[in-house]
Amino acid sequence: MAECGRVDSNTSHAMDKSITLPPDEIFRNLENAKRFAIDIGGSLTKLAYYSTVQHKVAKVRSFDHTAKEAAGGKLYEISMQEEVTARLHFIKFENAYIETCLDFIKDHLVNTETKVIKATGGGAHKFKELIERKLGLKVDKEDEMTCLIKGCNFVLKNIPHEAFVYAKHADSEFRFQTTNPDIFPYLLVNIGSGVSIVKVESEDKFERIGGSSIGGGTFWGLGALLTKTKRFDELLQLASKGQHASVDMLVKDIYGGSYGYLGLTGDLIASSFGKSATADKDFSKEDMAKSLLHMISNDIGQLACLYAKLHNLSRVYFGGFFIRGHPVTMHTITYSINFFTKGEVQALFLRHEGYLGTIGAFLKGAEEDNPNQYSWGENYAGSSGLMSVSPDMNPMQRARSGTFDMLEMDRLERQLVNLPLLQDPSSYIPDTVDLTEDALAREYWLYCFEEALDGVVKRAVASQPDMPEAALRAEKFRQKYRHKLQTLRQQPFAYGSLTVRSLLDTREHCLNEFNFPDPYSKIKQRENDIALKYYQKAVKSLDELSWEEKQFALVRGVLAGNVFDWGAKAVSDVLESDPEFGFEEAKRQLEERPWLVDSYDQWLERLKGPPHKCALFFVDNSGVDIILGVMPFVRELLSRGTEVVLASNSGPALNDVTNGELQILTERIAAMDPVIEAGLREDRLLLVQSGSSSPCLDLSRLDKVLAMVVRERQTDLVIIEGMGRAIHTNYYAMLSCESLKMAVIKNSWLADRLGGKLFSVVFKYEVPAGKPNKDCGAFSPS
């Protein structure tokens, strides 16, 4: 454990006397830091820095003919290579720690390309001399509001589930919003000492359209006078326990009940602090704090609503010191907005609201790197998640959660955009079940992922037999991921909506963090080599069938191939115990028709009509799935005159086939199959990366090149295969063209919940509403 520094016990409240957190947990990759920015408020410092991260990636390389023979018939080789990527680090800590943290940065800073640190916030001037002396960097002050807006735009564009609605008494207090592809225009209500109301119209166009001197400072100042409580958090703690009706005059206090003619309920506040003028008694600190909180919040809420209506804006985000993730302030603002707009406008809050200023300051200093030309993704392995700072929390727990908070974002290799065929991108939700709102499902899946940990660790070590330290790294991965699962059990909302997809993605991020880029690489290689030997035989047997028999056999082939999924414990147990488990055996495991979800008859009728122009096929697993299941299906589409775009993962996840692997497999199949060969040669079969490195599929974050191909080819059929892509995600996705969702349910619990059994089949053919297809009858989505 490396020591980050010590704090004088006189300046520390209910906090640890020293910071003994390891530097790789707090100031990660500091030795590669290139650029800094800092945002210093009244009590919190937010530090940002850009670093390069060196990590291992698994690369596949095809053997040439002679090398292939020498390698014992293997199709390709896998090598571990070092790759450098960009990462943004954002750290939030209390001002009491600023000097020790600057010392720590100075001691560990090897080199930085710039001699300037961008700074914003009220404390930037106060600590200017200290920063310049400690770090040897010139402090360059940036406008606070400009930084705030830049930061807000950045998180809204790059972090799904960034914005949320707060519902205090609901089963899930945090209800996260889907990412709207067009974030503008919106209203930002920043509640610091006072209130600033800003209309944001584009990346660089915003205007302060109003404000108020009655804000967080007013609440704090008046609260201190009324209660003699000097600390903001303590004042909120008092408010959370108070009863405002003891101090406020309500409508019923004046009229004896509601004022029906004007539609005013009896419990409505008629006059804040109204009773204190007439009642001859002392009022409790708690009740006065609660009354004051309502007064300030109602005033801000009404002001925000008036400006939203005046400028015809429906999205209103709240942030600033007054909010800062406090449930009690979020609740009062939400109540106020709901009341004044009759539910037409929602009060929206941001998961990373505390970082907006420092993100904006960083972006101001990094414009030559064009950070807005890339897409970024939150790295769950290095981010703290949304911490509760409820005043009701145990004081020591609050001190710990409030001491250090981290956000990390990785620069992605490609720009991510919406699939152009989404019917309504603004309402698209990738995930089928939100585990933050389904306690039973949440507990099952958290248990499921914890149970699977041993198997993942075992395969991670086996994937790197020549690296003796792999076992130690695998153990660190186990500890890290288990800690994440424990955090999510306590705080399901930590990274936005908790879903099977986010649990899988968190696991992949943790594996990458400890240099296990592709634990299933050897398994995939072996299964690809075996499946290729049976390809010609499989195609020959299909060609001997009648047309109608063939269509059904092709669909069963895709479904049987999808059984071979190492991500499903019921299957991985079989594959480990019986490596000879084969394609025909998988077909026998499939549920007989009628399937759990069965649109096959409508699909068959559609096939009797004219061919589709272009099919986009999101593929799933390596081995039997892609080679014996998907490729014969693709071959049939090509034979019908349909162009095919195969979209596969850009990076590894479980045993999913990656784009690099698919390129090699397809070339090998083309050497055996003239239909596939002609498709490639005539540019009617394209292999494109999806932009994803997940076993699931988010159609709002796809490679821009793929979106361009989809448009250019006038794609009129989307095929989504696999449990992760078609059931855990996209089961309810509405597309503007025909779609086919195919999967085998390989989880007993999920099958039972859906009313089926293990190896039940989902075959969901959908035609968009309002676009009847002459050849498929009156079928509508089920």
mmCIF file of C-alpha atoms in Angstrom, residues 14 157 182 285 310 389 407 437 453 593 741 765:
data_model
loop_
_atom_site.group_PDB
_atom_site.id
_atom_site.type_symbol
_atom_site.label_atom_id
_atom_site.label_comp_id
_atom_site.label_asym_id
_atom_site.label_seq_id
_atom_site.Cartn_x
_atom_site.Cartn_y
_atom_site.Cartn_z
ATOM 1 C CA ALA A 14 -15.186 12.593 10.398
ATOM 2 C CA LYS A 157 -23.130 12.666 -25.818
ATOM 3 C CA ASP A 182 -29.784 15.061 -30.526
ATOM 4 C CA LYS A 285 -34.013 23.281 13.912
ATOM 5 C CA LEU A 310 -40.918 30.818 -22.347
ATOM 6 C CA VAL A 389 -24.245 11.067 -0.189
ATOM 7 C CA LEU A 407 -14.556 8.671 -13.427
ATOM 8 C CA GLU A 437 -36.368 -1.995 -11.006
ATOM 9 C CA LEU A 453 -16.228 -16.096 -11.682
ATOM 10 C CA ARG A 593 -42.336 -26.348 -32.882
ATOM 11 C CA LYS A 741 -34.521 -11.993 -34.071
ATOM 12 C CA TYR A 765 -40.012 -11.960 -37.468
#
